XYZ file of C-alpha atoms in Angstrom:
763
model
C -187.149 154.254 178.043
C -186.723 152.452 174.742
C -182.949 152.777 174.905
C -182.866 150.618 178.056
C -185.721 148.257 177.272
C -186.750 146.404 174.138
C -190.383 145.347 173.985
C -191.878 142.817 171.632
C -195.634 142.285 171.938
C -198.235 140.386 169.964
C -200.051 143.724 169.518
C -197.492 144.596 166.887
C -198.681 141.680 164.794
C -202.370 141.691 165.744
C -203.498 145.259 166.476
C -207.140 145.828 167.422
C -209.682 147.253 164.863
C -209.695 150.620 166.636
C -205.914 150.718 166.516
C -206.061 149.808 162.846
C -208.577 152.601 162.217
C -206.306 155.108 163.950
C -203.425 154.101 161.702
C -205.715 154.236 158.624
C -206.865 157.739 159.592
C -203.264 158.811 160.047
C -202.484 157.397 156.580
C -205.419 159.152 154.939
C -204.666 162.434 156.671
C -201.107 162.289 155.440
C -201.963 161.697 151.751
C -203.725 164.895 150.750
C -204.587 165.369 147.014
C -201.677 167.805 146.574
C -199.182 165.370 148.196
C -200.456 162.518 146.045
C -200.041 164.521 142.802
C -196.648 165.914 143.800
C -195.389 162.413 144.768
C -196.594 160.898 141.476
C -194.886 163.632 139.406
C -191.564 163.302 141.226
C -191.719 159.526 141.099
C -192.313 159.464 137.303
C -189.476 161.938 136.750
C -187.110 159.848 138.810
C -188.083 156.571 137.101
C -187.586 158.169 133.653
C -184.237 159.606 134.760
C -182.950 156.171 135.782
C -184.227 154.397 132.681
C -187.369 152.688 133.871
C -190.221 152.236 131.416
C -193.198 154.472 131.767
C -195.999 152.912 133.877
C -193.838 150.148 135.395
C -194.740 151.398 138.937
C -198.413 152.028 138.237
C -199.584 149.198 140.554
C -197.425 150.623 143.344
C -198.857 154.107 142.954
C -202.350 152.682 143.100
C -201.739 151.837 146.822
C -201.800 155.562 147.538
C -205.277 155.783 146.108
C -206.481 152.578 147.779
C -209.131 152.850 150.517
C -208.247 150.768 153.623
C -210.590 149.258 156.171
C -209.826 147.569 159.535
C -209.243 143.767 159.403
C -210.579 141.564 162.293
C -207.675 140.136 164.422
C -208.848 136.584 163.737
C -208.156 137.104 160.022
C -204.751 138.645 160.810
C -203.804 135.633 162.953
C -204.072 133.336 159.930
C -201.605 135.534 158.088
C -199.030 135.165 160.905
C -199.610 131.497 161.618
C -196.567 130.070 163.495
C -195.447 133.404 164.914
C -198.628 133.989 166.857
C -198.466 130.540 168.488
C -195.431 131.680 170.488
C -197.368 134.571 172.041
C -200.948 133.282 172.296
C -201.462 129.973 174.086
C -205.054 128.785 174.506
C -205.769 126.824 177.681
C -209.259 125.468 178.453
C -211.553 128.518 178.726
C -208.724 131.037 178.918
C -205.911 132.330 176.759
C -202.367 133.154 177.848
C -200.899 136.168 176.049
C -197.198 136.937 176.517
C -195.181 140.075 175.957
C -191.351 140.078 175.949
C -189.343 142.836 177.563
C -185.552 142.764 177.365
C -183.680 145.024 179.758
C -180.766 144.996 182.196
C -182.072 147.943 184.169
C -183.183 146.784 187.627
C -185.391 149.872 188.051
C -187.367 148.982 184.937
C -187.695 145.416 186.178
C -189.084 146.553 189.514
C -191.481 148.905 187.751
C -192.778 146.083 185.594
C -193.267 143.896 188.665
C -195.093 146.742 190.411
C -197.399 147.489 187.486
C -198.265 143.896 186.659
C -198.997 143.085 190.281
C -201.773 145.699 190.253
C -203.387 144.374 187.047
C -205.756 141.470 187.462
C -204.771 138.178 185.783
C -201.367 139.584 184.815
C -198.024 138.184 185.968
C -194.428 139.147 185.211
C -191.767 136.470 184.777
C -188.012 137.145 184.741
C -186.259 134.266 183.017
C -182.934 135.119 184.584
C -184.444 135.300 188.039
C -186.318 132.046 187.521
C -183.102 130.363 186.352
C -181.190 131.709 189.347
C -183.916 130.562 191.732
C -183.992 127.166 190.075
C -180.206 126.891 190.437
C -180.365 128.000 194.075
C -183.026 125.409 194.791
C -180.899 122.814 193.045
C -177.836 123.906 194.998
C -179.713 123.722 198.303
C -180.998 120.275 197.414
C -177.482 119.286 196.443
C -176.064 120.499 199.767
C -178.816 118.684 201.622
C -178.141 115.551 199.583
C -174.406 115.795 200.263
C -175.076 116.175 203.989
C -177.305 113.120 204.009
C -174.809 111.200 201.895
C -171.977 112.071 204.281
C -174.050 110.807 207.188
C -174.929 107.578 205.389
C -171.295 107.094 204.314
C -170.091 107.466 207.919
C -172.644 104.926 209.149
C -171.605 102.491 206.403
C -167.924 102.964 207.267
C -168.706 102.381 210.935
C -170.590 99.176 210.178
C -168.007 97.976 207.650
C -164.902 98.537 209.789
C -166.622 97.953 213.122
C -164.567 100.654 214.874
C -165.346 104.350 215.182
C -161.612 105.138 214.983
C -161.273 103.564 211.529
C -164.506 105.192 210.379
C -163.156 108.624 211.430
C -159.705 108.292 209.820
C -161.373 107.103 206.607
C -164.039 109.793 206.783
C -161.684 112.747 207.324
C -159.919 112.370 203.918
C -163.344 112.221 202.244
C -164.296 115.540 203.826
C -160.884 117.033 203.090
C -160.950 116.072 199.420
C -164.452 117.511 199.010
C -163.579 120.737 200.853
C -160.281 121.030 198.989
C -162.042 120.659 195.636
C -164.572 123.377 196.470
C -161.799 125.628 197.788
C -159.722 125.317 194.630
C -162.848 125.998 192.569
C -163.343 129.228 194.498
C -159.695 130.270 194.134
C -159.501 129.528 190.413
C -162.934 130.996 189.649
C -164.558 127.786 188.410
C -168.290 128.494 188.449
C -170.717 126.153 190.146
C -173.371 125.222 187.597
C -175.811 122.382 187.124
C -173.265 120.270 185.283
C -170.616 120.830 187.970
C -173.054 119.701 190.627
C -173.374 116.377 188.850
C -169.588 116.088 188.464
C -169.139 116.931 192.164
C -171.265 113.972 193.200
C -169.218 111.787 190.881
C -165.935 112.987 192.454
C -167.408 112.563 195.940
C -168.182 108.931 195.115
C -164.622 108.366 193.866
C -163.274 109.917 197.075
C -165.297 107.447 199.144
C -164.043 104.502 197.089
C -160.401 105.596 197.224
C -160.534 106.209 200.978
C -161.990 102.765 201.650
C -159.395 101.086 199.417
C -156.479 102.806 201.170
C -157.778 101.972 204.653
C -158.499 98.392 203.630
C -155.018 97.974 202.156
C -153.287 99.275 205.287
C -155.473 97.157 207.581
C -154.772 94.029 205.541
C -151.066 94.575 206.099
C -151.645 95.154 209.816
C -153.913 92.118 210.041
C -152.044 89.482 208.055
C -148.830 91.064 206.776
C -150.009 91.052 203.159
C -148.655 94.021 201.200
C -151.991 94.899 199.615
C -151.569 98.664 199.733
C -149.421 98.885 196.585
C -151.933 96.963 194.386
C -154.735 99.095 195.819
C -152.800 102.259 194.999
C -152.155 101.035 191.462
C -155.873 100.325 191.015
C -156.748 103.780 192.326
C -154.161 105.389 190.047
C -155.505 103.577 186.985
C -159.039 104.604 187.914
C -157.968 108.243 188.252
C -156.060 108.200 184.946
C -158.950 106.636 183.035
C -161.388 109.141 184.545
C -159.137 112.072 183.684
C -158.687 110.745 180.156
C -162.444 110.369 179.689
C -163.661 113.605 181.288
C -160.583 115.789 181.550
C -160.147 115.819 177.785
C -163.126 118.188 177.644
C -160.673 120.922 178.694
C -159.947 121.318 174.964
C -163.619 122.011 174.167
C -164.596 125.572 173.238
C -167.874 125.624 175.092
C -167.430 127.173 178.590
C -169.720 124.625 180.259
C -167.672 121.699 178.931
C -164.434 123.390 179.994
C -165.899 123.934 183.462
C -166.758 120.232 183.734
C -163.233 119.268 182.677
C -161.550 121.701 185.093
C -163.647 120.500 188.014
C -162.925 116.867 187.137
C -159.175 117.479 186.981
C -159.087 119.482 190.218
C -161.366 117.068 192.084
C -159.684 113.837 191.034
C -156.167 115.159 191.651
C -157.276 116.402 195.093
C -158.840 113.056 195.977
C -155.754 111.215 194.726
C -153.245 113.313 196.697
C -155.223 113.167 199.938
C -155.773 109.406 199.618
C -152.095 108.737 198.929
C -150.543 111.197 201.417
C -152.929 112.348 204.133
C -154.874 109.159 204.783
C -151.878 106.855 205.504
C -150.601 109.448 207.986
C -153.961 109.540 209.769
C -154.194 105.751 209.916
C -150.630 105.450 211.239
C -151.690 107.570 214.226
C -154.015 104.840 215.481
C -152.759 101.618 213.889
C -149.318 100.442 215.128
C -147.863 99.448 211.766
C -144.322 99.840 213.095
C -143.963 97.642 216.174
C -140.755 99.379 217.261
C -142.505 102.726 217.746
C -145.807 101.742 219.338
C -147.140 98.330 220.282
C -150.758 99.123 221.020
C -153.537 100.548 218.830
C -154.973 103.927 219.700
C -158.674 103.665 220.487
C -161.161 106.495 220.620
C -161.809 105.935 224.316
C -158.137 106.036 225.360
C -157.539 109.082 223.153
C -160.545 110.869 224.637
C -159.515 110.144 228.211
C -155.852 110.967 227.551
C -156.611 114.292 225.879
C -159.067 115.165 228.657
C -156.496 114.252 231.321
C -153.707 116.303 229.740
C -156.055 119.237 229.185
C -157.150 119.082 232.800
C -153.524 118.860 233.916
C -152.460 121.747 231.682
C -155.356 124.035 232.619
C -155.086 123.301 236.350
C -151.309 123.843 236.226
C -151.801 127.186 234.459
C -154.406 128.287 237.006
C -152.215 127.191 239.913
C -149.200 128.964 238.365
C -151.106 132.248 238.072
C -152.503 131.805 241.574
C -149.004 131.094 242.859
C -147.695 134.359 241.406
C -150.569 136.275 242.996
C -150.105 134.633 246.406
C -146.357 135.271 246.475
C -146.894 138.990 245.894
C -149.551 139.266 248.588
C -148.423 140.330 252.107
C -149.371 137.009 253.742
C -147.434 134.704 256.101
C -145.543 131.947 254.314
C -146.765 128.882 256.243
C -150.536 129.427 255.786
C -150.005 130.208 252.105
C -147.969 127.028 251.603
C -150.522 124.894 253.406
C -153.437 126.393 251.457
C -151.583 126.044 248.154
C -150.549 122.424 248.807
C -154.135 121.681 249.750
C -155.185 122.918 246.272
C -152.424 120.873 244.634
C -153.452 117.744 246.501
C -157.129 117.910 245.664
C -156.664 118.966 242.043
C -154.514 115.850 241.566
C -157.067 113.739 243.449
C -159.724 114.928 241.019
C -157.506 114.140 238.020
C -156.639 110.650 239.271
C -160.241 109.920 240.218
C -161.618 111.084 236.860
C -159.366 108.791 234.821
C -161.462 105.674 235.264
C -159.667 103.627 232.572
C -156.771 103.109 234.994
C -157.624 101.019 238.022
C -155.732 101.935 241.182
C -154.750 99.487 243.923
C -153.449 100.884 247.227
C -151.575 98.646 249.658
C -150.684 99.758 253.208
C -151.866 103.274 252.408
C -152.290 105.104 255.718
C -153.367 108.698 255.257
C -152.826 109.437 258.945
C -149.350 107.961 258.808
C -148.364 110.482 256.113
C -148.878 113.238 258.655
C -145.724 112.088 260.430
C -142.796 113.930 258.820
C -140.191 111.806 257.105
C -138.593 110.997 253.782
C -140.502 108.977 251.209
C -138.367 107.215 248.589
C -140.189 105.894 245.527
C -139.271 104.164 242.292
C -139.900 106.471 239.353
C -141.748 104.789 236.475
C -143.901 107.516 234.987
C -145.179 111.055 235.380
C -148.210 109.409 236.992
C -146.039 108.654 240.023
C -145.709 112.342 240.769
C -149.439 113.016 240.403
C -150.340 110.108 242.680
C -147.894 111.116 245.398
C -149.188 114.675 245.394
C -152.744 113.347 245.699
C -151.921 111.394 248.867
C -151.772 114.353 251.245
C -151.286 118.142 251.254
C -148.373 117.493 253.629
C -146.144 116.082 250.883
C -143.568 118.150 248.982
C -140.816 117.403 246.476
C -137.149 118.070 245.979
C -136.582 119.596 242.531
C -133.748 120.582 240.212
C -132.954 123.917 238.545
C -134.900 123.215 235.343
C -138.097 122.673 237.347
C -137.424 125.566 239.733
C -136.860 127.988 236.835
C -139.546 126.514 234.570
C -141.939 129.058 233.082
C -144.833 126.646 233.493
C -144.043 124.902 236.802
C -141.646 127.324 238.479
C -144.364 129.369 240.136
C -146.081 126.201 241.413
C -143.020 124.643 243.056
C -141.883 127.913 244.619
C -145.302 128.748 246.096
C -145.763 125.162 247.356
C -142.467 125.402 249.248
C -140.575 122.769 247.257
C -136.809 122.748 247.726
C -134.225 123.284 245.002
C -131.365 120.833 245.590
C -129.226 121.779 242.590
C -126.482 123.052 244.916
C -126.335 119.763 246.793
C -128.152 118.097 249.655
C -125.692 119.433 252.238
C -126.650 123.053 251.572
C -130.334 122.179 251.372
C -130.504 120.511 254.799
C -131.611 123.658 256.735
C -134.548 124.245 254.372
C -135.458 120.556 254.461
C -135.374 120.632 258.266
C -137.661 123.666 258.195
C -140.215 121.830 256.037
C -140.044 118.746 258.243
C -140.679 120.904 261.299
C -143.762 122.278 259.554
C -145.096 118.716 259.292
C -144.221 117.992 255.644
C -142.831 114.716 254.306
C -140.150 114.987 251.643
C -140.521 112.830 248.508
C -137.348 111.716 246.738
C -136.928 109.569 243.629
C -133.534 107.987 244.372
C -133.199 106.736 240.794
C -132.864 110.388 239.719
C -135.023 110.016 236.595
C -137.750 107.837 235.162
C -136.870 104.283 234.193
C -136.689 103.494 230.489
C -137.056 99.744 230.925
C -139.567 99.399 233.766
C -136.887 98.022 236.092
C -135.685 99.829 239.216
C -132.420 101.625 238.429
C -129.433 102.196 240.708
C -130.205 104.476 243.667
C -128.441 107.755 244.425
C -127.414 108.266 248.048
C -128.758 111.771 248.755
C -132.092 110.749 250.316
C -130.432 108.356 252.738
C -127.767 110.892 253.653
C -130.535 113.357 254.546
C -132.400 110.754 256.596
C -129.333 110.057 258.743
C -128.399 113.701 259.145
C -131.942 114.813 260.009
C -132.728 111.630 262.000
C -136.059 110.937 260.285
C -137.420 107.600 259.002
C -137.365 106.504 255.377
C -140.637 105.142 253.963
C -140.185 103.122 250.749
C -143.026 103.495 248.244
C -143.343 101.129 245.284
C -145.208 101.751 242.044
C -146.060 98.848 239.795
C -147.779 99.188 236.413
C -147.228 102.922 235.963
C -144.501 102.282 233.384
C -146.845 100.217 231.226
C -149.656 102.756 231.637
C -147.668 105.827 230.585
C -143.996 105.175 229.776
C -141.632 108.110 229.163
C -142.164 109.824 225.821
C -145.778 108.722 225.419
C -148.928 110.786 225.777
C -151.580 108.084 225.468
C -152.552 106.433 228.735
C -153.183 102.678 228.639
C -156.010 101.042 230.541
C -154.238 98.819 233.061
C -154.113 98.210 236.797
C -151.595 100.229 238.806
C -150.445 99.172 242.257
C -148.983 101.416 244.969
C -147.504 99.784 248.054
C -146.086 101.505 251.123
C -143.402 99.476 252.885
C -142.773 99.839 256.626
C -140.812 102.943 257.632
C -137.109 102.325 258.238
C -135.206 104.300 260.912
C -131.870 104.365 259.162
C -130.360 106.670 261.816
C -130.746 103.797 264.279
C -128.644 101.539 262.013
C -131.533 99.186 261.321
C -130.338 98.219 257.820
C -126.791 99.614 257.724
C -124.208 101.629 259.601
C -123.589 104.284 256.890
C -125.824 106.027 254.398
C -124.007 104.124 251.618
C -125.023 100.840 253.223
C -128.541 102.208 253.766
C -128.749 102.973 250.053
C -127.787 99.463 248.980
C -129.960 97.787 251.585
C -133.124 99.752 250.854
C -132.529 99.411 247.113
C -132.353 95.633 247.570
C -135.517 95.645 249.706
C -137.442 97.639 247.114
C -136.210 95.557 244.191
C -137.122 92.333 245.988
C -140.551 93.654 246.931
C -141.067 94.922 243.363
C -140.446 91.397 242.073
C -143.019 90.111 244.557
C -145.511 92.679 243.252
C -144.855 91.495 239.712
C -145.424 87.868 240.679
C -148.586 88.739 242.560
C -150.222 91.254 240.263
C -148.846 90.583 236.786
C -151.540 88.038 236.290
C -154.352 87.753 233.779
C -156.068 90.928 235.001
C -152.946 92.967 234.233
C -152.662 91.729 230.640
C -156.349 91.693 229.648
C -156.135 94.930 227.682
C -152.869 93.829 226.020
C -154.455 90.618 224.786
C -157.521 92.425 223.434
C -155.364 95.085 221.770
C -153.786 92.395 219.586
C -157.092 91.957 217.731
C -158.404 95.520 217.605
C -158.562 96.938 214.033
C -158.356 93.445 212.553
C -162.007 93.312 211.626
C -165.225 93.443 213.648
C -165.834 89.696 213.359
C -162.345 88.797 214.587
C -162.339 91.343 217.397
C -165.783 90.500 218.763
C -165.222 86.763 218.401
C -161.995 87.037 220.399
C -163.610 89.184 223.087
C -166.359 86.600 223.619
C -163.843 83.760 223.558
C -161.611 85.482 226.129
C -164.559 85.913 228.459
C -165.558 82.263 228.113
C -161.971 81.111 228.635
C -161.392 83.390 231.635
C -158.514 84.952 229.707
C -156.695 81.590 229.984
C -155.972 81.989 233.689
C -156.439 78.266 234.306
C -153.904 77.327 231.640
C -151.407 79.689 233.256
C -151.933 77.977 236.595
C -151.378 74.538 235.072
C -148.308 75.350 232.959
C -144.877 75.996 234.578
C -143.532 79.541 234.266
C -140.408 78.109 232.620
C -141.287 75.573 229.945
C -141.063 74.610 226.290
C -144.661 74.590 225.046
C -146.507 73.554 221.893
C -149.997 74.994 221.381
C -151.763 72.753 218.863
C -154.752 74.323 217.135
C -153.634 77.752 218.338
C -156.032 79.608 216.046
C -155.154 83.289 216.124
C -152.640 82.747 218.919
C -154.435 84.203 221.939
C -153.509 81.440 224.402
C -149.857 81.420 223.313
C -149.602 85.194 223.556
C -151.182 85.319 227.018
C -148.862 82.581 228.287
C -145.884 84.574 227.014
C -147.144 87.753 228.691
C -147.474 85.970 232.023
C -143.945 84.558 231.944
C -140.973 85.633 229.875
C -139.263 82.277 230.489
C -141.755 80.319 228.431
C -140.902 79.393 224.848
C -144.029 78.672 222.844
C -144.794 77.388 219.361
C -148.344 77.691 218.100
C -149.588 75.551 215.193
C -152.788 75.664 213.181
C -153.999 74.238 209.872
C -155.744 77.537 208.990
C -153.132 79.686 207.246
C -155.179 82.873 207.592
C -155.364 82.523 211.355
C -151.621 81.928 211.572
C -151.030 85.094 209.539
C -153.130 87.041 212.038
C -151.271 85.475 214.967
C -147.903 86.370 213.465
C -148.950 89.997 213.163
C -149.948 90.410 216.800
C -147.910 92.504 219.249
C -145.728 90.056 221.137
C -142.019 89.410 221.600
C -140.982 87.214 218.699
C -138.195 85.512 220.668
C -140.798 84.043 223.028
C -143.517 82.893 220.640
C -143.432 81.380 217.170
C -146.432 80.559 214.991
C -146.402 77.956 212.227
C -148.898 76.927 209.576
C -148.724 73.151 209.743
C -150.679 69.925 209.803
C -150.412 68.651 213.354
C -150.626 65.047 212.091
C -147.437 65.368 210.023
C -145.566 68.049 212.015
C -142.522 66.797 213.914
C -142.111 68.723 217.189
C -139.043 69.002 219.357
C -139.041 67.634 222.866
C -141.293 69.811 224.985
C -142.489 70.193 228.550
C -146.113 70.888 227.676
C -148.394 70.143 224.745
C -151.712 71.998 224.739
C -154.586 70.456 222.753
C -157.402 72.934 223.281
C -160.554 72.204 221.279
C -158.554 70.195 218.739
C -159.302 66.516 219.132
C -163.003 66.649 218.257
C -162.059 67.847 214.755
C -160.147 64.581 214.130
C -161.332 61.081 213.465
C -160.716 58.483 216.169
C -157.840 57.065 214.174
C -156.177 60.463 213.785
C -156.726 61.193 217.466
C -154.586 58.175 218.340
C -152.023 59.158 215.715
C -151.686 62.661 217.160
C -151.350 61.366 220.707
C -148.570 58.986 219.572
C -146.630 61.923 218.084
C -147.141 64.135 221.118
C -146.286 61.520 223.771
C -143.120 60.472 221.923
C -141.864 64.060 222.111
C -143.028 64.790 225.665
C -140.246 65.192 228.197
C -140.278 63.142 231.349
C -142.305 65.021 233.913
C -144.060 66.920 231.142
C -147.794 67.202 230.594
C -150.362 67.069 227.838
C -153.223 69.449 228.591
C -156.381 68.434 226.765
C -159.412 70.671 226.751
C -162.283 69.117 224.843
C -165.820 67.852 225.015
C -166.662 64.467 226.477
C -168.975 62.289 224.439
C -170.859 61.380 227.614
C -172.051 64.988 227.839
C -173.594 65.094 224.384
C -176.520 67.253 225.452
C -174.096 69.969 226.552
C -172.482 70.216 223.123
C -175.325 72.019 221.406
C -173.714 75.427 221.830
C -170.412 74.096 220.459
C -172.143 72.659 217.409
C -174.160 75.824 216.863
C -171.109 78.112 217.128
C -169.144 75.882 214.770
C -172.050 75.879 212.314
C -172.068 79.686 212.258
C -168.284 80.086 212.089
C -167.840 77.611 209.246
C -170.710 78.977 207.170
C -169.459 82.575 207.366
C -165.953 81.439 206.467
C -164.416 82.079 209.866
C -163.451 78.434 210.394
C -162.770 75.787 207.801
C -165.409 73.091 207.413
C -164.656 69.661 208.790
C -166.346 66.306 209.222
C -168.760 65.466 212.032
C -167.269 66.096 215.457
C -165.665 63.155 217.265
C -165.721 64.050 220.947
C -163.407 62.122 223.267
C -164.536 59.695 225.943
C -163.326 58.531 229.353
C -162.470 55.124 227.933
C -160.386 56.722 225.177
C -158.444 58.785 227.720
C -157.790 55.768 229.953
C -156.725 53.768 226.914
C -154.130 56.399 225.993
C -152.893 56.610 229.580
C -152.527 52.825 229.931
C -150.812 52.454 226.563
C -147.931 54.726 227.591
C -148.124 54.241 231.365
C -149.151 57.855 231.925
C -151.010 59.590 234.724
C -154.483 60.957 233.909
C -156.368 63.590 235.908
C -159.537 65.618 235.414
C -158.363 69.055 236.375
C -161.156 71.487 235.745
C -164.686 71.818 234.482
C -165.740 75.218 233.172
C -168.973 76.783 234.328
C -169.523 78.333 230.909
C -168.380 75.665 228.484
C -169.199 71.992 228.538
C -165.585 71.177 227.640
C -163.313 69.899 230.397
C -159.587 70.059 231.030
C -157.655 66.794 231.349
C -153.976 66.466 232.219
C -151.921 63.513 231.039
C -148.534 63.499 232.750
C -145.437 61.546 231.733
C -143.735 60.233 234.893
C -140.047 60.727 235.524
C -137.838 57.672 235.758
C -137.509 58.039 239.522
C -141.284 58.509 240.027
C -143.129 55.629 241.659
């Protein structure tokens, strides 16, 4: 159909000799002698009529009389030189001949493909289809390239930041900006062409750069307190403006492709800019504790994973138990077997939850599972929601007293009612018959006499209800103490910390026999005092280095992979400074010379709130890091100072840990003069350093210092000047001090020496 297809073939320019002969025969058959004569007469009349001279068209009329013969195609080709080259392309021993067909009818296209496929050495090409296929291939390659690039970018981010959490919060904005750009393109109808693919890669690269800059700026502030985020934002803004000015100006071009490039550039860069400035800081603030008043510990991937898993398990198990409770209460079954079966499920579901959360170590003291089978009243301090879960995991013969809001709760109401818990909102007096019934069934009643969870970690004032019940029902009271639960999951938090939690059962008290008081009011005060005193003993016993390990490490997480890993190794080698804690009084004024990034000072402050510590170091960058750690500022102070010129106040303890070997012998004596002059009577100088007599053992120290100074971690100094026994005795004799070798580490060659300043009344 010529109306739907236009065909242009070389045969129109170079017809074969037979085709030429056919046309010649048609020409000759048309011009009969009569037609020739008639045409000539009419032509001469017309030319005379319009004023042409006679015979002016004679040469034209001779063409009618001319005898034509076929011309060989080779001779015709020379006449159309230049045009023929576009349709006939010689190649080795063959010739490629092309024919153009222009049509938008798909049926005609399919017909052409069908016909040409059946003709030998003939192929049909659709330029549009080839272009579309080429674009699709390019698009697939682009998508594959983007996928590979995203993977490589994530690996680079992981290696650069050294933490998967930082890599993720930097990576998410990159994905969002890319997805947002493509989404806006789809909404606004911006076509994806070859040029836009190139621009997309350009925008993707900018998104990566901007994301890294924002994360780096925030981390610099968290690490050292430097407000680098604003300069980074200004740099990003200038980059975006210059890019928009250079590429976005193409929006005024008339060519659609150039306009498409400009639109994509504007949309992409604005998207990247908004997400980098708004979304990314929010994501980073979720894991990095920039505001110390809201959260004091960083959020790691492991704690988040375990916390989410724990809360999901708790939520799903509670939902299942709630539904099961509704079903059981509507079934015609006796109440006691149902309660026992249901409490058995509660107990073991909580056991599974507690057991699965391996980040929290549990310590049980005086836990007697058989003893819990004896009915009584258990009173416990309430530090966290973990308390409740742990108590319920002890035994299926443990139930709670609850208030109206729990009893009527949509989520927990069915659980507490099916388990046989007792609603005490109307008062303990009216609840006594039900409590007696549960005791007779073999259940122990758990009461939190504080009434609600502590907000400070300390045991609050006790209410008297539990002790009133114990006297009236003549059952013993078993005090239960929780230590560490408040620090693991304080009220209002959903992220569980990795610490050690201690649970201690105290001996049962038969208050009805007047063992601690003669009235329930006296029982309340007495047992409160017992529990508070025992809680303080637990703190003294278990708030040691093991308890604060994670806190110390958390101070250096997200402050760079080199810093974090260096500190982790150092903590292991130093035993988390347990020996220093043993040597230093719990109430003392302390100077930590050469404090570095403040780890020793911070740990000493964790272990005793009565210590007042000042850390000094000549490396300003390390002091900046120490100042931005999570500690109570009224306990610890860090100063950038030269210890040889710094004038300290009088102090109980001076710590010189790995300091003296950086000084010359002369400066070592100068420092000791300053320190001893400001040491209180009875105070101590704790020196931890290498002894020159153990030179062979100092290779590791020299090697580590070589690495740290050459990578810029430590400042370079002169050759080490290790101390000697004679030097120590010389210092001790000069000031009439007592010298003792206290400890030799199994890991490090350095030893701990104590120089003590005697009191005036000491012999």
